[in-house]
mmCIF file of C-alpha atoms (C1' of nucleotides) in Angstrom:
data_model
loop_
_atom_site.group_PDB
_atom_site.id
_atom_site.type_symbol
_atom_site.label_atom_id
_atom_site.label_comp_id
_atom_site.label_asym_id
_atom_site.label_seq_id
_atom_site.Cartn_x
_atom_site.Cartn_y
_atom_site.Cartn_z
ATOM 1 C CA MET A 1 -9.840 -94.156 -196.728
ATOM 2 C CA SER A 2 -9.473 -95.983 -199.984
ATOM 3 C CA ASP A 3 -8.362 -99.092 -198.117
ATOM 4 C CA LEU A 4 -11.279 -98.985 -195.801
ATOM 5 C CA LEU A 5 -13.122 -101.756 -197.474
ATOM 6 C CA GLU A 6 -10.107 -103.947 -197.366
ATOM 7 C CA ARG A 7 -9.712 -103.402 -193.618
ATOM 8 C CA LEU A 8 -13.381 -104.088 -193.093
ATOM 9 C CA ARG A 9 -13.214 -107.342 -195.098
ATOM 10 C CA GLY A 10 -10.373 -108.342 -193.010
ATOM 11 C CA ARG A 11 -12.549 -107.998 -189.892
ATOM 12 C CA GLY A 12 -15.207 -110.261 -191.380
ATOM 13 C CA TRP A 13 -17.421 -107.775 -193.119
ATOM 14 C CA ARG A 14 -19.332 -109.140 -196.064
ATOM 15 C CA LEU A 15 -18.680 -106.727 -198.740
ATOM 16 C CA THR A 16 -22.112 -105.715 -200.396
ATOM 17 C CA ALA A 17 -22.842 -103.039 -202.951
ATOM 18 C CA GLN A 18 -24.813 -101.133 -200.353
ATOM 19 C CA ARG A 19 -21.753 -100.899 -197.886
ATOM 20 C CA ARG A 20 -19.505 -100.027 -200.788
ATOM 21 C CA VAL A 21 -21.557 -97.206 -201.745
ATOM 22 C CA VAL A 22 -21.966 -95.817 -198.190
ATOM 23 C CA ALA A 23 -18.109 -95.933 -197.771
ATOM 24 C CA GLU A 24 -17.764 -94.141 -201.104
ATOM 25 C CA VAL A 25 -20.080 -91.276 -200.159
ATOM 26 C CA LEU A 26 -18.185 -90.766 -196.821
ATOM 27 C CA ASP A 27 -14.861 -90.891 -198.679
ATOM 28 C CA GLY A 28 -15.908 -88.490 -201.236
ATOM 29 C CA ASP A 29 -15.908 -85.177 -199.366
ATOM 30 C CA HIS A 30 -14.666 -83.451 -196.306
ATOM 31 C CA VAL A 31 -18.022 -82.188 -195.194
ATOM 32 C CA HIS A 32 -19.925 -84.034 -192.531
ATOM 33 C CA TYR A 33 -23.187 -85.378 -193.658
ATOM 34 C CA THR A 34 -26.403 -86.423 -191.878
ATOM 35 C CA ALA A 35 -27.617 -89.925 -192.247
ATOM 36 C CA ASP A 36 -30.365 -88.608 -194.524
ATOM 37 C CA GLU A 37 -27.813 -86.849 -196.773
ATOM 38 C CA VAL A 38 -25.725 -89.919 -197.042
ATOM 39 C CA HIS A 39 -28.766 -91.890 -197.860
ATOM 40 C CA ALA A 40 -29.593 -89.366 -200.683
ATOM 41 C CA LYS A 41 -26.021 -89.341 -202.078
ATOM 42 C CA ALA A 42 -25.898 -93.184 -201.846
ATOM 43 C CA ALA A 43 -29.244 -93.450 -203.636
ATOM 44 C CA ASN A 44 -27.800 -91.544 -206.611
ATOM 45 C CA LEU A 45 -25.304 -94.466 -206.950
ATOM 46 C CA LEU A 46 -27.579 -97.354 -206.018
ATOM 47 C CA PRO A 47 -31.204 -96.162 -206.220
ATOM 48 C CA GLU A 48 -32.867 -99.146 -204.374
ATOM 49 C CA ILE A 49 -30.698 -98.665 -201.139
ATOM 50 C CA SER A 50 -32.985 -98.368 -198.076
ATOM 51 C CA ARG A 51 -32.709 -95.937 -195.277
ATOM 52 C CA ALA A 52 -32.522 -98.835 -192.768
ATOM 53 C CA THR A 53 -29.237 -100.072 -194.517
ATOM 54 C CA VAL A 54 -27.652 -96.656 -194.416
ATOM 55 C CA TYR A 55 -28.349 -96.396 -190.661
ATOM 56 C CA ASN A 56 -27.146 -99.965 -190.094
ATOM 57 C CA THR A 57 -23.941 -99.338 -191.937
ATOM 58 C CA LEU A 58 -23.236 -96.061 -190.433
ATOM 59 C CA GLY A 59 -23.777 -97.611 -187.073
ATOM 60 C CA GLU A 60 -21.336 -100.319 -187.847
ATOM 61 C CA LEU A 61 -18.768 -97.989 -189.071
ATOM 62 C CA VAL A 62 -19.045 -96.021 -185.910
ATOM 63 C CA SER A 63 -18.801 -98.939 -183.638
ATOM 64 C CA LEU A 64 -15.881 -100.176 -185.544
ATOM 65 C CA GLY A 65 -14.204 -96.861 -184.992
ATOM 66 C CA GLU A 66 -13.929 -96.025 -188.718
ATOM 67 C CA VAL A 67 -16.246 -92.980 -188.515
ATOM 68 C CA LEU A 68 -17.157 -90.536 -185.819
ATOM 69 C CA GLU A 69 -20.746 -89.509 -184.944
ATOM 70 C CA VAL A 70 -21.053 -85.879 -184.260
ATOM 71 C CA SER A 71 -24.077 -84.188 -182.880
ATOM 72 C CA THR A 72 -23.518 -80.433 -182.395
ATOM 73 C CA ASP A 73 -27.056 -79.138 -182.607
ATOM 74 C CA GLY A 74 -29.578 -81.543 -181.211
ATOM 75 C CA ARG A 75 -30.905 -82.194 -184.580
ATOM 76 C CA ALA A 76 -29.627 -84.944 -186.952
ATOM 77 C CA LYS A 77 -26.383 -86.469 -186.080
ATOM 78 C CA ARG A 78 -23.492 -86.056 -188.545
ATOM 79 C CA TYR A 79 -20.876 -88.498 -189.524
ATOM 80 C CA ASP A 80 -17.286 -87.660 -189.723
ATOM 81 C CA PRO A 81 -15.087 -89.918 -191.773
ATOM 82 C CA ASN A 82 -11.883 -88.510 -190.238
ATOM 83 C CA ALA A 83 -11.687 -90.705 -187.306
ATOM 84 C CA HIS A 84 -8.159 -91.696 -187.528
ATOM 85 C CA HIS A 85 -6.520 -88.580 -186.126
ATOM 86 C CA ALA A 86 -8.050 -87.056 -183.172
ATOM 87 C CA HIS A 87 -9.526 -83.664 -183.811
ATOM 88 C CA GLN A 88 -12.197 -81.086 -182.577
ATOM 89 C CA HIS A 89 -14.566 -78.924 -184.314
ATOM 90 C CA LEU A 90 -14.735 -75.283 -184.822
ATOM 91 C CA VAL A 91 -18.319 -74.115 -185.758
ATOM 92 C CA CYS A 92 -19.550 -70.850 -187.179
ATOM 93 C CA SER A 93 -22.315 -69.465 -184.888
ATOM 94 C CA ARG A 94 -23.942 -67.925 -187.815
ATOM 95 C CA CYS A 95 -23.769 -70.168 -190.799
ATOM 96 C CA GLY A 96 -23.115 -73.465 -189.142
ATOM 97 C CA THR A 97 -19.971 -74.424 -191.059
ATOM 98 C CA ILE A 98 -17.818 -76.999 -189.398
ATOM 99 C CA ARG A 99 -14.004 -77.141 -189.640
ATOM 100 C CA ASP A 100 -11.736 -79.788 -188.133
ATOM 101 C CA VAL A 101 -9.114 -78.335 -185.712
ATOM 102 C CA HIS A 102 -6.373 -79.752 -183.489
ATOM 103 C CA PRO A 103 -5.982 -78.108 -180.166
ATOM 104 C CA SER A 104 -2.738 -78.450 -178.263
ATOM 105 C CA GLY A 105 -2.262 -80.294 -175.065
ATOM 106 C CA ASP A 106 -4.122 -83.197 -173.262
ATOM 107 C CA LEU A 107 -7.640 -82.203 -173.117
ATOM 108 C CA ILE A 108 -8.815 -84.969 -170.782
ATOM 109 C CA ALA A 109 -6.122 -83.843 -168.264
ATOM 110 C CA GLY A 110 -7.750 -80.495 -167.978
ATOM 111 C CA LEU A 111 -10.534 -82.115 -165.810
ATOM 112 C CA PRO A 112 -9.230 -82.511 -162.178
ATOM 113 C CA ALA A 113 -9.719 -85.702 -160.431
ATOM 114 C CA GLU A 114 -12.090 -84.115 -157.818
ATOM 115 C CA GLU A 115 -14.229 -83.050 -160.665
ATOM 116 C CA ARG A 116 -14.720 -86.388 -162.039
ATOM 117 C CA PHE A 117 -17.436 -87.643 -159.579
ATOM 118 C CA GLY A 118 -16.349 -91.318 -159.953
ATOM 119 C CA PHE A 119 -16.774 -91.353 -163.677
ATOM 120 C CA GLN A 120 -14.203 -93.218 -165.856
ATOM 121 C CA VAL A 121 -13.555 -90.495 -168.210
ATOM 122 C CA ALA A 122 -12.746 -91.995 -171.562
ATOM 123 C CA ALA A 123 -13.157 -89.209 -174.168
ATOM 124 C CA VAL A 124 -13.553 -85.494 -174.669
ATOM 125 C CA GLU A 125 -15.208 -83.435 -177.348
ATOM 126 C CA VAL A 126 -14.554 -79.803 -177.688
ATOM 127 C CA THR A 127 -16.471 -77.444 -179.876
ATOM 128 C CA TYR A 128 -15.244 -73.916 -180.407
ATOM 129 C CA ARG A 129 -17.738 -71.452 -181.555
ATOM 130 C CA GLY A 130 -17.329 -68.129 -183.274
ATOM 131 C CA LEU A 131 -17.805 -66.358 -186.544
ATOM 132 C CA CYS A 132 -16.060 -67.553 -189.745
ATOM 133 C CA PRO A 133 -14.301 -64.991 -191.649
ATOM 134 C CA ALA A 134 -17.084 -64.689 -194.172
ATOM 135 C CA CYS A 135 -19.713 -64.115 -191.670
ATOM 136 C CA ALA A 136 -17.700 -61.707 -189.675
ATOM 137 C CA ALA A 137 -17.174 -59.555 -192.908
ATOM 138 C CA ALA A 138 -20.890 -59.653 -193.739
ATOM 139 C CA MET B 193 -32.967 -68.945 -159.062
ATOM 140 C CA SER B 194 -35.607 -67.940 -156.630
ATOM 141 C CA ASP B 195 -35.828 -64.517 -158.028
ATOM 142 C CA LEU B 196 -36.138 -65.820 -161.647
ATOM 143 C CA LEU B 197 -39.847 -65.286 -161.695
ATOM 144 C CA GLU B 198 -39.392 -61.707 -160.568
ATOM 145 C CA ARG B 199 -36.860 -60.968 -163.280
ATOM 146 C CA LEU B 200 -39.127 -62.479 -165.872
ATOM 147 C CA ARG B 201 -42.040 -60.406 -164.755
ATOM 148 C CA GLY B 202 -39.809 -57.315 -165.082
ATOM 149 C CA ARG B 203 -39.331 -58.313 -168.719
ATOM 150 C CA GLY B 204 -43.024 -58.449 -169.429
ATOM 151 C CA TRP B 205 -43.699 -62.069 -168.752
ATOM 152 C CA ARG B 206 -47.277 -62.902 -167.750
ATOM 153 C CA LEU B 207 -46.904 -65.066 -164.616
ATOM 154 C CA THR B 208 -48.928 -68.162 -164.912
ATOM 155 C CA ALA B 209 -49.270 -71.261 -162.887
ATOM 156 C CA GLN B 210 -47.659 -73.353 -165.653
ATOM 157 C CA ARG B 211 -44.660 -71.152 -165.971
ATOM 158 C CA ARG B 212 -44.203 -71.082 -162.147
ATOM 159 C CA VAL B 213 -44.288 -74.896 -162.025
ATOM 160 C CA VAL B 214 -41.674 -75.139 -164.913
ATOM 161 C CA ALA B 215 -39.362 -72.821 -163.138
ATOM 162 C CA GLU B 216 -39.778 -74.675 -159.832
ATOM 163 C CA VAL B 217 -38.892 -78.018 -161.500
ATOM 164 C CA LEU B 218 -35.630 -76.600 -163.009
ATOM 165 C CA ASP B 219 -34.732 -74.868 -159.816
ATOM 166 C CA GLY B 220 -35.325 -77.959 -157.707
ATOM 167 C CA ASP B 221 -32.398 -80.017 -158.641
ATOM 168 C CA HIS B 222 -28.962 -79.996 -160.203
ATOM 169 C CA VAL B 223 -29.601 -82.635 -162.835
ATOM 170 C CA HIS B 224 -30.305 -81.550 -166.325
ATOM 171 C CA TYR B 225 -33.695 -82.793 -167.297
ATOM 172 C CA THR B 226 -35.024 -83.513 -170.685
ATOM 173 C CA ALA B 227 -38.241 -81.709 -171.882
ATOM 174 C CA ASP B 228 -40.164 -84.835 -171.190
ATOM 175 C CA GLU B 229 -38.783 -85.210 -167.735
ATOM 176 C CA VAL B 230 -39.623 -81.582 -166.953
ATOM 177 C CA HIS B 231 -43.106 -82.124 -168.286
ATOM 178 C CA ALA B 232 -43.525 -85.271 -166.036
ATOM 179 C CA LYS B 233 -42.315 -83.510 -162.913
ATOM 180 C CA ALA B 234 -44.403 -80.381 -163.637
ATOM 181 C CA ALA B 235 -47.473 -82.568 -164.106
ATOM 182 C CA ASN B 236 -47.012 -83.856 -160.542
ATOM 183 C CA LEU B 237 -47.671 -80.323 -159.490
ATOM 184 C CA LEU B 238 -50.020 -79.252 -162.027
ATOM 185 C CA PRO B 239 -51.610 -82.235 -163.688
ATOM 186 C CA GLU B 240 -53.286 -80.522 -166.609
ATOM 187 C CA ILE B 241 -50.096 -78.876 -167.964
ATOM 188 C CA SER B 242 -49.578 -79.750 -171.578
ATOM 189 C CA ARG B 243 -46.334 -80.847 -173.387
ATOM 190 C CA ALA B 244 -46.565 -77.806 -175.779
ATOM 191 C CA THR B 245 -46.491 -75.427 -172.823
ATOM 192 C CA VAL B 246 -43.537 -77.097 -171.318
ATOM 193 C CA TYR B 247 -41.732 -76.805 -174.765
ATOM 194 C CA ASN B 248 -42.738 -73.196 -175.082
ATOM 195 C CA THR B 249 -41.708 -72.270 -171.694
ATOM 196 C CA LEU B 250 -38.311 -73.926 -171.978
ATOM 197 C CA GLY B 251 -37.779 -72.265 -175.276
ATOM 198 C CA GLU B 252 -38.555 -68.899 -173.888
ATOM 199 C CA LEU B 253 -36.173 -69.398 -170.851
ATOM 200 C CA VAL B 254 -33.584 -70.453 -173.264
ATOM 201 C CA SER B 255 -33.878 -67.265 -175.432
ATOM 202 C CA LEU B 256 -33.980 -65.006 -172.442
ATOM 203 C CA GLY B 257 -30.622 -66.560 -171.416
ATOM 204 C CA GLU B 258 -31.988 -67.970 -168.029
ATOM 205 C CA VAL B 259 -31.426 -71.560 -169.036
ATOM 206 C CA LEU B 260 -28.988 -73.464 -171.247
ATOM 207 C CA GLU B 261 -29.912 -75.942 -173.899
ATOM 208 C CA VAL B 262 -27.519 -78.877 -173.994
ATOM 209 C CA SER B 263 -27.536 -81.617 -176.612
ATOM 210 C CA THR B 264 -24.887 -84.050 -175.914
ATOM 211 C CA ASP B 265 -26.067 -87.259 -177.467
ATOM 212 C CA GLY B 266 -28.250 -86.377 -180.446
ATOM 213 C CA ARG B 267 -31.308 -87.559 -178.551
ATOM 214 C CA ALA B 268 -33.421 -85.370 -176.352
ATOM 215 C CA LYS B 269 -32.075 -82.016 -175.445
ATOM 216 C CA ARG B 270 -31.465 -81.310 -171.786
ATOM 217 C CA TYR B 271 -32.104 -78.062 -169.935
ATOM 218 C CA ASP B 272 -29.456 -76.557 -167.673
ATOM 219 C CA PRO B 273 -30.576 -74.003 -165.212
ATOM 220 C CA ASN B 274 -27.055 -73.126 -164.118
ATOM 221 C CA ALA B 275 -26.761 -70.551 -166.922
ATOM 222 C CA HIS B 276 -25.027 -67.851 -164.914
ATOM 223 C CA HIS B 277 -21.740 -69.801 -164.163
ATOM 224 C CA ALA B 278 -19.456 -70.955 -166.888
ATOM 225 C CA HIS B 279 -19.063 -74.790 -166.708
ATOM 226 C CA GLN B 280 -18.640 -77.792 -168.788
ATOM 227 C CA HIS B 281 -20.391 -81.192 -168.960
ATOM 228 C CA LEU B 282 -19.532 -84.725 -167.987
ATOM 229 C CA VAL B 283 -21.927 -87.228 -169.648
ATOM 230 C CA CYS B 284 -22.504 -90.983 -168.997
ATOM 231 C CA SER B 285 -21.881 -92.780 -172.249
ATOM 232 C CA ARG B 286 -24.567 -95.322 -171.241
ATOM 233 C CA CYS B 287 -27.365 -93.643 -169.478
ATOM 234 C CA GLY B 288 -26.885 -90.223 -170.588
ATOM 235 C CA THR B 289 -26.837 -88.515 -167.117
ATOM 236 C CA ILE B 290 -25.130 -85.129 -167.095
ATOM 237 C CA ARG B 291 -23.047 -83.470 -164.379
ATOM 238 C CA ASP B 292 -21.679 -79.939 -164.448
ATOM 239 C CA VAL B 293 -17.904 -79.738 -164.027
ATOM 240 C CA HIS B 294 -15.275 -77.131 -164.002
ATOM 241 C CA PRO B 295 -12.115 -77.902 -165.854
ATOM 242 C CA SER B 296 -8.925 -75.869 -164.996
ATOM 243 C CA GLY B 297 -7.195 -73.459 -167.313
ATOM 244 C CA ASP B 298 -8.300 -71.301 -170.300
ATOM 245 C CA LEU B 299 -9.933 -73.643 -172.620
ATOM 246 C CA ILE B 300 -10.239 -71.286 -175.555
ATOM 247 C CA ALA B 301 -6.366 -70.675 -175.254
ATOM 248 C CA GLY B 302 -5.826 -74.393 -176.032
ATOM 249 C CA LEU B 303 -6.709 -73.667 -179.784
ATOM 250 C CA PRO B 304 -3.506 -72.172 -181.436
ATOM 251 C CA ALA B 305 -3.946 -69.071 -183.610
ATOM 252 C CA GLU B 306 -2.863 -70.970 -186.723
ATOM 253 C CA GLU B 307 -5.724 -73.569 -186.052
ATOM 254 C CA ARG B 308 -8.381 -70.864 -185.953
ATOM 255 C CA PHE B 309 -8.636 -70.222 -189.662
ATOM 256 C CA GLY B 310 -9.572 -66.586 -189.225
ATOM 257 C CA PHE B 311 -12.461 -67.292 -187.017
ATOM 258 C CA GLN B 312 -13.186 -65.081 -184.079
ATOM 259 C CA VAL B 313 -13.479 -67.938 -181.435
ATOM 260 C CA ALA B 314 -15.944 -66.633 -178.818
ATOM 261 C CA ALA B 315 -16.846 -69.663 -176.867
ATOM 262 C CA VAL B 316 -15.981 -73.300 -176.195
ATOM 263 C CA GLU B 317 -18.068 -76.191 -175.133
ATOM 264 C CA VAL B 318 -16.454 -79.286 -173.677
ATOM 265 C CA THR B 319 -18.112 -82.543 -173.223
ATOM 266 C CA TYR B 320 -16.244 -85.268 -171.196
ATOM 267 C CA ARG B 321 -17.728 -88.725 -171.792
ATOM 268 C CA GLY B 322 -17.376 -91.891 -169.817
ATOM 269 C CA LEU B 323 -19.216 -94.374 -167.593
ATOM 270 C CA CYS B 324 -20.823 -93.083 -164.466
ATOM 271 C CA PRO B 325 -20.339 -95.182 -161.221
ATOM 272 C CA ALA B 326 -23.808 -96.631 -161.396
ATOM 273 C CA CYS B 327 -23.303 -97.806 -165.068
ATOM 274 C CA ALA B 328 -19.790 -98.968 -164.519
ATOM 275 C CA ALA B 329 -20.879 -101.136 -161.621
ATOM 276 C CA ALA B 330 -23.814 -102.741 -163.614
ATOM 277 C "C1'" DT C 289 -22.765 -124.917 -208.096
ATOM 278 C "C1'" DC C 290 -25.238 -124.931 -203.711
ATOM 279 C "C1'" DC C 291 -25.889 -123.588 -198.861
ATOM 280 C "C1'" DT C 292 -26.579 -120.759 -195.304
ATOM 281 C "C1'" DA C 293 -25.663 -117.273 -192.254
ATOM 282 C "C1'" DC C 294 -25.511 -112.634 -192.712
ATOM 283 C "C1'" DA C 295 -27.345 -108.541 -195.174
ATOM 284 C "C1'" DT C 296 -31.079 -105.839 -197.136
ATOM 285 C "C1'" DT C 297 -35.666 -104.204 -197.592
ATOM 286 C "C1'" DG C 298 -40.001 -101.555 -196.710
ATOM 287 C "C1'" DG C 299 -43.009 -100.335 -193.684
ATOM 288 C "C1'" DA C 300 -44.757 -99.915 -189.131
ATOM 289 C "C1'" DC C 301 -43.440 -97.958 -184.846
ATOM 290 C "C1'" DT C 302 -41.048 -94.756 -181.396
ATOM 291 C "C1'" DT C 303 -39.179 -90.599 -179.665
ATOM 292 C "C1'" DT C 304 -38.598 -85.916 -179.734
ATOM 293 C "C1'" DG C 305 -40.202 -81.753 -181.047
ATOM 294 C "C1'" DT C 306 -43.418 -78.175 -183.630
ATOM 295 C "C1'" DC C 307 -47.696 -76.147 -185.140
ATOM 296 C "C1'" DT C 308 -52.422 -74.683 -185.069
ATOM 297 C "C1'" DA C 309 -57.200 -73.305 -183.813
ATOM 298 C "C1'" DA C 310 -59.948 -72.680 -180.230
ATOM 299 C "C1'" DG C 311 -60.605 -71.662 -175.499
ATOM 300 C "C1'" DT C 312 -58.785 -69.427 -171.075
ATOM 301 C "C1'" DC C 313 -57.017 -65.953 -168.067
ATOM 302 C "C1'" DA C 314 -53.522 -62.382 -165.996
ATOM 303 C "C1'" DA C 315 -53.151 -57.890 -165.225
ATOM 304 C "C1'" DG C 316 -53.913 -53.195 -166.689
ATOM 305 C "C1'" DA C 317 -57.793 -50.014 -167.548
ATOM 306 C "C1'" DT C 318 -62.064 -48.263 -166.122
ATOM 307 C "C1'" DA D 124 -64.657 -54.731 -158.393
ATOM 308 C "C1'" DT D 125 -65.428 -55.739 -162.931
ATOM 309 C "C1'" DC D 126 -64.081 -55.514 -167.749
ATOM 310 C "C1'" DT D 127 -61.296 -56.190 -171.770
ATOM 311 C "C1'" DT D 128 -57.832 -57.877 -174.361
ATOM 312 C "C1'" DG D 129 -54.040 -59.987 -176.170
ATOM 313 C "C1'" DA D 130 -50.976 -63.216 -174.408
ATOM 314 C "C1'" DC D 131 -51.148 -67.813 -172.752
ATOM 315 C "C1'" DT D 132 -52.518 -72.795 -172.656
ATOM 316 C "C1'" DT D 133 -54.505 -76.836 -174.584
ATOM 317 C "C1'" DA D 134 -55.184 -81.180 -177.259
ATOM 318 C "C1'" DG D 135 -54.207 -83.285 -180.972
ATOM 319 C "C1'" DA D 136 -52.400 -83.501 -185.545
ATOM 320 C "C1'" DC D 137 -48.152 -83.422 -187.898
ATOM 321 C "C1'" DA D 138 -43.073 -83.825 -188.848
ATOM 322 C "C1'" DA D 139 -38.226 -85.311 -188.432
ATOM 323 C "C1'" DA D 140 -34.930 -88.722 -186.977
ATOM 324 C "C1'" DG D 141 -34.193 -92.900 -185.940
ATOM 325 C "C1'" DT D 142 -35.158 -98.213 -184.496
ATOM 326 C "C1'" DC D 143 -37.186 -102.691 -185.285
ATOM 327 C "C1'" DC D 144 -38.966 -106.706 -187.595
ATOM 328 C "C1'" DA D 145 -40.341 -110.442 -190.706
ATOM 329 C "C1'" DA D 146 -39.606 -111.663 -195.273
ATOM 330 C "C1'" DT D 147 -36.471 -111.814 -198.940
ATOM 331 C "C1'" DG D 148 -31.919 -111.722 -201.270
ATOM 332 C "C1'" DT D 149 -27.026 -112.658 -201.629
ATOM 333 C "C1'" DA D 150 -21.664 -113.111 -200.659
ATOM 334 C "C1'" DG D 151 -18.505 -116.129 -200.166
ATOM 335 C "C1'" DG D 152 -16.982 -120.715 -198.429
ATOM 336 C "C1'" DA D 153 -17.590 -125.876 -198.986
#
DNA sequence: TCCTACATTGGACTTTGTCTAAGTCAAGAT
DNA sequence: ATCTTGACTTAGACAAAGTCCAATGTAGGA
């Protein structure tokens, strides 16, 4: 993701300190943060950054396809910077840890035409749930 | 679901007008309503019912396993009375409408052993996304 | 350097959901 | 049939997550 900022500038993005910091936070780790967590980490690097800007920037990254929005629990959405290869999520039912996984096969094809009710099916999200090794041992 | 109230009474539930009305709303249709929609429909039948009671009752139904809580969009949770048959969801990306669908094949088997990272995978949730016919036409 | 369209800010506002204290009532006990 | 009691309901305050807006600031081209 180190060339993310270059790609975005190529698409006409104005490169501001705030956007750079948000991109840096997303790039830094493989955990999926909530918007508030992104804001907190960004504020460590750039104290005056506002919540609105973080939300705006995340929204733009999502609509540009650079970042995925994941909502597994009906609470805060989480932002997943690993948008460039398709993957799904494996979530521990006890501790909530999320791992990226790669199922085999064409997942959309699993839905027969007569089960599509006229929808134009464009995407599929799969969440596997179970106990992670640490929680299973405890 | 017509014997739902009987089952619940067997489990020590006090049978109140409010709970009857909430169960009736859920039973009435195959759409998955948000808590607010359930409240609105319940209020048609019992005008004084409060939001807190609707939330309480839905929460109890969920923890008793009679109803499933579905959060597909990070906005309002929806409540799915069809808890007794395995099924997945087809969600309209624009309006949020949810339909129950039944994909073919064993969905858990789609995750290879080497992608399980030691988890005991117990369940899988699949959300297909696309435009519903109404939104596609608009 | 100057301009200006685009970006940022802070705070008010909305939506969704939770909590609490006080009042009400279903259903078993008498 | 009435009483009693603890579970249930209520209204409204509160909280968390997110959106919107008018005023202000600034990146990058001319």
